[in-house]
Amino acid sequence: MELGEKLKQSRNNKGFSQTNVADHLNISRQSISKWENGNTYPDLDNLVKLSNYYEVSIDELLKENQELKMKIEANELEIEEKYHKLNFIHSVSEKDEGLLLLVLAFMGSLIPPIGLIMAPVIIKRNKKTNTLYKLIYFACVCCILINIYALYFTVGNYLGWGTTTVEIVD
Protein backbone atom coordinates (compact mmCIF):
# COMPACT_ATOMS: atom_id res chain seq x y z
CA MET A 1 0.00 0.00 0.00
CA GLU A 2 1.41 3.39 -0.99
CA LEU A 3 1.71 6.45 1.22
CA GLY A 4 -1.20 8.25 -0.45
CA GLU A 5 -3.52 5.31 0.09
CA LYS A 6 -2.42 5.04 3.73
CA LEU A 7 -3.04 8.76 4.27
CA LYS A 8 -6.50 8.50 2.74
CA GLN A 9 -7.35 5.39 4.74
CA SER A 10 -6.16 7.01 7.99
CA ARG A 11 -8.16 10.16 7.26
CA ASN A 12 -11.31 8.15 6.51
CA ASN A 13 -10.82 6.04 9.66
CA LYS A 14 -10.90 9.22 11.74
CA GLY A 15 -13.86 10.60 9.77
CA PHE A 16 -12.07 13.77 8.67
CA SER A 17 -12.61 15.52 5.36
CA GLN A 18 -9.74 16.84 3.26
CA THR A 19 -10.83 20.36 4.18
CA ASN A 20 -10.62 19.58 7.92
CA VAL A 21 -7.11 18.19 7.55
CA ALA A 22 -6.03 21.09 5.34
CA ASP A 23 -7.32 23.63 7.87
CA HIS A 24 -5.52 21.83 10.69
CA LEU A 25 -2.21 21.86 8.76
CA ASN A 26 -2.72 25.39 7.36
CA ILE A 27 -2.34 24.23 3.77
CA SER A 28 -4.66 23.97 0.78
CA ARG A 29 -7.14 21.14 0.27
CA GLN A 30 -5.54 20.50 -3.13
CA SER A 31 -2.27 19.59 -1.38
CA ILE A 32 -4.06 16.91 0.65
CA SER A 33 -5.67 15.62 -2.55
CA LYS A 34 -2.30 15.47 -4.33
CA TRP A 35 -0.77 13.57 -1.42
CA GLU A 36 -3.60 11.05 -1.35
CA ASN A 37 -3.52 10.57 -5.14
CA GLY A 38 0.24 9.99 -5.03
CA ASN A 39 1.08 12.99 -7.23
CA THR A 40 3.27 14.57 -4.54
CA TYR A 41 4.46 13.66 -1.07
CA PRO A 42 4.20 15.64 2.17
CA ASP A 43 7.36 17.06 3.68
CA LEU A 44 8.63 15.74 6.99
CA ASP A 45 6.99 18.46 9.12
CA ASN A 46 3.56 17.85 7.61
CA LEU A 47 4.05 14.09 7.88
CA VAL A 48 4.68 14.44 11.62
CA LYS A 49 1.59 16.66 11.99
CA LEU A 50 -0.51 14.16 10.01
CA SER A 51 0.63 11.23 12.15
CA ASN A 52 -0.28 13.15 15.31
CA TYR A 53 -3.63 14.29 13.88
CA TYR A 54 -4.56 10.81 12.65
CA GLU A 55 -3.07 9.21 15.79
CA VAL A 56 -0.98 6.88 13.63
CA SER A 57 2.78 6.44 13.89
CA ILE A 58 5.00 7.70 11.11
CA ASP A 59 6.43 4.21 10.84
CA GLU A 60 2.99 2.84 9.96
CA LEU A 61 2.58 5.48 7.27
CA LEU A 62 5.99 4.91 5.71
CA LYS A 63 6.54 1.21 6.35
CA GLU A 64 6.75 -1.04 3.31
CA ASN A 65 7.04 2.00 1.11
CA GLN A 66 10.23 1.27 -0.75
CA GLU A 67 8.79 2.88 -3.87
CA LEU A 68 8.62 6.24 -2.09
CA LYS A 69 12.24 5.92 -1.01
CA MET A 70 13.29 5.02 -4.56
CA LYS A 71 11.39 8.01 -5.98
CA ILE A 72 12.98 10.35 -3.46
CA GLU A 73 16.46 9.05 -4.29
CA ALA A 74 15.76 9.32 -8.02
CA ASN A 75 14.51 12.89 -7.58
CA GLU A 76 17.60 13.83 -5.57
CA LEU A 77 19.87 12.41 -8.27
CA GLU A 78 17.92 14.22 -10.98
CA ILE A 79 18.09 17.50 -9.07
CA GLU A 80 21.84 17.11 -8.57
CA GLU A 81 22.36 16.31 -12.26
CA LYS A 82 20.32 19.33 -13.37
CA TYR A 83 22.20 21.52 -10.89
CA HIS A 84 25.51 20.47 -12.44
CA LYS A 85 24.16 21.12 -15.94
CA LEU A 86 22.95 24.56 -14.87
CA ASN A 87 26.37 25.41 -13.42
CA PHE A 88 28.02 24.27 -16.66
CA ILE A 89 25.68 26.44 -18.73
CA HIS A 90 26.40 29.46 -16.53
CA SER A 91 30.14 28.91 -16.76
CA VAL A 92 30.01 28.61 -20.56
CA SER A 93 27.70 31.59 -21.09
CA GLU A 94 29.54 33.82 -18.64
CA LYS A 95 32.96 33.57 -20.25
CA ASP A 96 35.33 36.32 -19.27
CA GLU A 97 36.10 38.33 -22.40
CA GLY A 98 37.98 41.04 -20.49
CA LEU A 99 41.47 40.36 -21.78
CA LEU A 100 40.32 39.92 -25.38
CA LEU A 101 38.37 43.19 -25.34
CA LEU A 102 41.31 45.02 -23.77
CA VAL A 103 43.69 43.77 -26.47
CA LEU A 104 41.20 44.77 -29.18
CA ALA A 105 40.90 48.26 -27.68
CA PHE A 106 44.68 48.71 -27.71
CA MET A 107 44.90 47.37 -31.27
CA GLY A 108 42.14 49.76 -32.31
CA SER A 109 44.19 52.70 -31.10
CA LEU A 110 46.93 51.80 -33.58
CA ILE A 111 44.72 51.99 -36.68
CA PRO A 112 42.90 55.36 -36.69
CA PRO A 113 39.74 54.83 -38.72
CA ILE A 114 39.13 51.29 -37.48
CA GLY A 115 39.62 52.29 -33.83
CA LEU A 116 36.72 54.75 -34.03
CA ILE A 117 34.44 51.93 -35.14
CA MET A 118 35.83 49.24 -32.80
CA ALA A 119 35.74 51.26 -29.56
CA PRO A 120 31.93 51.68 -29.39
CA VAL A 121 31.45 48.01 -30.29
CA ILE A 122 33.87 47.00 -27.53
CA ILE A 123 32.10 49.27 -25.03
CA LYS A 124 28.76 47.69 -25.93
CA ARG A 125 30.20 44.17 -25.69
CA ASN A 126 31.81 44.81 -22.29
CA LYS A 127 29.96 43.37 -19.27
CA LYS A 128 30.31 43.92 -15.55
CA THR A 129 31.14 40.24 -15.19
CA ASN A 130 34.39 40.77 -17.09
CA THR A 131 37.36 41.04 -14.78
CA LEU A 132 38.80 44.15 -16.44
CA TYR A 133 35.59 45.96 -17.33
CA LYS A 134 36.61 49.40 -15.92
CA LEU A 135 40.01 49.23 -17.59
CA ILE A 136 38.29 48.33 -20.87
CA TYR A 137 36.14 51.48 -20.68
CA PHE A 138 39.24 53.57 -20.00
CA ALA A 139 41.15 51.93 -22.88
CA CYS A 140 38.22 52.54 -25.26
CA VAL A 141 38.03 56.23 -24.33
CA CYS A 142 41.80 56.53 -24.86
CA CYS A 143 41.43 54.68 -28.17
CA ILE A 144 38.78 57.14 -29.35
CA LEU A 145 40.89 60.15 -28.33
CA ILE A 146 44.03 58.76 -30.00
CA ASN A 147 42.08 58.00 -33.17
CA ILE A 148 40.54 61.48 -33.30
CA TYR A 149 43.98 63.05 -32.78
CA ALA A 150 45.58 60.86 -35.47
CA LEU A 151 42.76 61.45 -37.95
CA TYR A 152 42.90 65.20 -37.39
CA PHE A 153 46.58 65.35 -38.28
CA THR A 154 46.24 62.88 -41.16
CA VAL A 155 43.40 64.83 -42.75
CA GLY A 156 45.12 68.12 -41.89
CA ASN A 157 48.30 67.07 -43.68
CA TYR A 158 46.33 65.86 -46.66
CA LEU A 159 44.32 69.07 -46.98
CA GLY A 160 47.19 71.33 -46.04
CA TRP A 161 45.68 72.71 -42.86
CA GLY A 162 48.04 74.67 -40.67
CA THR A 163 50.74 75.15 -43.28
CA THR A 164 51.48 78.61 -44.50
CA THR A 165 54.06 80.00 -46.80
CA VAL A 166 55.78 83.18 -45.89
CA GLU A 167 57.34 85.36 -48.55
CA ILE A 168 59.71 88.09 -47.73
CA VAL A 169 59.07 91.14 -49.89
CA ASP A 170 61.96 93.49 -50.53
CSV table of C-alpha atoms in Angstrom, one decimal, residues 11-162:
chain,number,residue,atom,x,y,z
A,11,ARG,CA,-8.2,10.2,7.3
A,12,ASN,CA,-11.3,8.2,6.5
A,13,ASN,CA,-10.8,6.0,9.7
A,14,LYS,CA,-10.9,9.2,11.7
A,15,GLY,CA,-13.9,10.6,9.8
A,16,PHE,CA,-12.1,13.8,8.7
A,17,SER,CA,-12.6,15.5,5.4
A,18,GLN,CA,-9.7,16.8,3.3
A,19,THR,CA,-10.8,20.4,4.2
A,20,ASN,CA,-10.6,19.6,7.9
A,21,VAL,CA,-7.1,18.2,7.6
A,22,ALA,CA,-6.0,21.1,5.3
A,23,ASP,CA,-7.3,23.6,7.9
A,24,HIS,CA,-5.5,21.8,10.7
A,25,LEU,CA,-2.2,21.9,8.8
A,26,ASN,CA,-2.7,25.4,7.4
A,27,ILE,CA,-2.3,24.2,3.8
A,28,SER,CA,-4.7,24.0,0.8
A,29,ARG,CA,-7.1,21.1,0.3
A,30,GLN,CA,-5.5,20.5,-3.1
A,31,SER,CA,-2.3,19.6,-1.4
A,32,ILE,CA,-4.1,16.9,0.6
A,33,SER,CA,-5.7,15.6,-2.5
A,34,LYS,CA,-2.3,15.5,-4.3
A,35,TRP,CA,-0.8,13.6,-1.4
A,36,GLU,CA,-3.6,11.1,-1.4
A,37,ASN,CA,-3.5,10.6,-5.1
A,38,GLY,CA,0.2,10.0,-5.0
A,39,ASN,CA,1.1,13.0,-7.2
A,40,THR,CA,3.3,14.6,-4.5
A,41,TYR,CA,4.5,13.7,-1.1
A,42,PRO,CA,4.2,15.6,2.2
A,43,ASP,CA,7.4,17.1,3.7
A,44,LEU,CA,8.6,15.7,7.0
A,45,ASP,CA,7.0,18.5,9.1
A,46,ASN,CA,3.6,17.8,7.6
A,47,LEU,CA,4.1,14.1,7.9
A,48,VAL,CA,4.7,14.4,11.6
A,49,LYS,CA,1.6,16.7,12.0
A,50,LEU,CA,-0.5,14.2,10.0
A,51,SER,CA,0.6,11.2,12.1
A,52,ASN,CA,-0.3,13.2,15.3
A,53,TYR,CA,-3.6,14.3,13.9
A,54,TYR,CA,-4.6,10.8,12.6
A,55,GLU,CA,-3.1,9.2,15.8
A,56,VAL,CA,-1.0,6.9,13.6
A,57,SER,CA,2.8,6.4,13.9
A,58,ILE,CA,5.0,7.7,11.1
A,59,ASP,CA,6.4,4.2,10.8
A,60,GLU,CA,3.0,2.8,10.0
A,61,LEU,CA,2.6,5.5,7.3
A,62,LEU,CA,6.0,4.9,5.7
A,63,LYS,CA,6.5,1.2,6.4
A,64,GLU,CA,6.8,-1.0,3.3
A,65,ASN,CA,7.0,2.0,1.1
A,66,GLN,CA,10.2,1.3,-0.8
A,67,GLU,CA,8.8,2.9,-3.9
A,68,LEU,CA,8.6,6.2,-2.1
A,69,LYS,CA,12.2,5.9,-1.0
A,70,MET,CA,13.3,5.0,-4.6
A,71,LYS,CA,11.4,8.0,-6.0
A,72,ILE,CA,13.0,10.4,-3.5
A,73,GLU,CA,16.5,9.0,-4.3
A,74,ALA,CA,15.8,9.3,-8.0
A,75,ASN,CA,14.5,12.9,-7.6
A,76,GLU,CA,17.6,13.8,-5.6
A,77,LEU,CA,19.9,12.4,-8.3
A,78,GLU,CA,17.9,14.2,-11.0
A,79,ILE,CA,18.1,17.5,-9.1
A,80,GLU,CA,21.8,17.1,-8.6
A,81,GLU,CA,22.4,16.3,-12.3
A,82,LYS,CA,20.3,19.3,-13.4
A,83,TYR,CA,22.2,21.5,-10.9
A,84,HIS,CA,25.5,20.5,-12.4
A,85,LYS,CA,24.2,21.1,-15.9
A,86,LEU,CA,23.0,24.6,-14.9
A,87,ASN,CA,26.4,25.4,-13.4
A,88,PHE,CA,28.0,24.3,-16.7
A,89,ILE,CA,25.7,26.4,-18.7
A,90,HIS,CA,26.4,29.5,-16.5
A,91,SER,CA,30.1,28.9,-16.8
A,92,VAL,CA,30.0,28.6,-20.6
A,93,SER,CA,27.7,31.6,-21.1
A,94,GLU,CA,29.5,33.8,-18.6
A,95,LYS,CA,33.0,33.6,-20.3
A,96,ASP,CA,35.3,36.3,-19.3
A,97,GLU,CA,36.1,38.3,-22.4
A,98,GLY,CA,38.0,41.0,-20.5
A,99,LEU,CA,41.5,40.4,-21.8
A,100,LEU,CA,40.3,39.9,-25.4
A,101,LEU,CA,38.4,43.2,-25.3
A,102,LEU,CA,41.3,45.0,-23.8
A,103,VAL,CA,43.7,43.8,-26.5
A,104,LEU,CA,41.2,44.8,-29.2
A,105,ALA,CA,40.9,48.3,-27.7
A,106,PHE,CA,44.7,48.7,-27.7
A,107,MET,CA,44.9,47.4,-31.3
A,108,GLY,CA,42.1,49.8,-32.3
A,109,SER,CA,44.2,52.7,-31.1
A,110,LEU,CA,46.9,51.8,-33.6
A,111,ILE,CA,44.7,52.0,-36.7
A,112,PRO,CA,42.9,55.4,-36.7
A,113,PRO,CA,39.7,54.8,-38.7
A,114,ILE,CA,39.1,51.3,-37.5
A,115,GLY,CA,39.6,52.3,-33.8
A,116,LEU,CA,36.7,54.8,-34.0
A,117,ILE,CA,34.4,51.9,-35.1
A,118,MET,CA,35.8,49.2,-32.8
A,119,ALA,CA,35.7,51.3,-29.6
A,120,PRO,CA,31.9,51.7,-29.4
A,121,VAL,CA,31.5,48.0,-30.3
A,122,ILE,CA,33.9,47.0,-27.5
A,123,ILE,CA,32.1,49.3,-25.0
A,124,LYS,CA,28.8,47.7,-25.9
A,125,ARG,CA,30.2,44.2,-25.7
A,126,ASN,CA,31.8,44.8,-22.3
A,127,LYS,CA,30.0,43.4,-19.3
A,128,LYS,CA,30.3,43.9,-15.6
A,129,THR,CA,31.1,40.2,-15.2
A,130,ASN,CA,34.4,40.8,-17.1
A,131,THR,CA,37.4,41.0,-14.8
A,132,LEU,CA,38.8,44.2,-16.4
A,133,TYR,CA,35.6,46.0,-17.3
A,134,LYS,CA,36.6,49.4,-15.9
A,135,LEU,CA,40.0,49.2,-17.6
A,136,ILE,CA,38.3,48.3,-20.9
A,137,TYR,CA,36.1,51.5,-20.7
A,138,PHE,CA,39.2,53.6,-20.0
A,139,ALA,CA,41.1,51.9,-22.9
A,140,CYS,CA,38.2,52.5,-25.3
A,141,VAL,CA,38.0,56.2,-24.3
A,142,CYS,CA,41.8,56.5,-24.9
A,143,CYS,CA,41.4,54.7,-28.2
A,144,ILE,CA,38.8,57.1,-29.3
A,145,LEU,CA,40.9,60.2,-28.3
A,146,ILE,CA,44.0,58.8,-30.0
A,147,ASN,CA,42.1,58.0,-33.2
A,148,ILE,CA,40.5,61.5,-33.3
A,149,TYR,CA,44.0,63.0,-32.8
A,150,ALA,CA,45.6,60.9,-35.5
A,151,LEU,CA,42.8,61.4,-38.0
A,152,TYR,CA,42.9,65.2,-37.4
A,153,PHE,CA,46.6,65.4,-38.3
A,154,THR,CA,46.2,62.9,-41.2
A,155,VAL,CA,43.4,64.8,-42.8
A,156,GLY,CA,45.1,68.1,-41.9
A,157,ASN,CA,48.3,67.1,-43.7
A,158,TYR,CA,46.3,65.9,-46.7
A,159,LEU,CA,44.3,69.1,-47.0
A,160,GLY,CA,47.2,71.3,-46.0
A,161,TRP,CA,45.7,72.7,-42.9
A,162,GLY,CA,48.0,74.7,-40.7
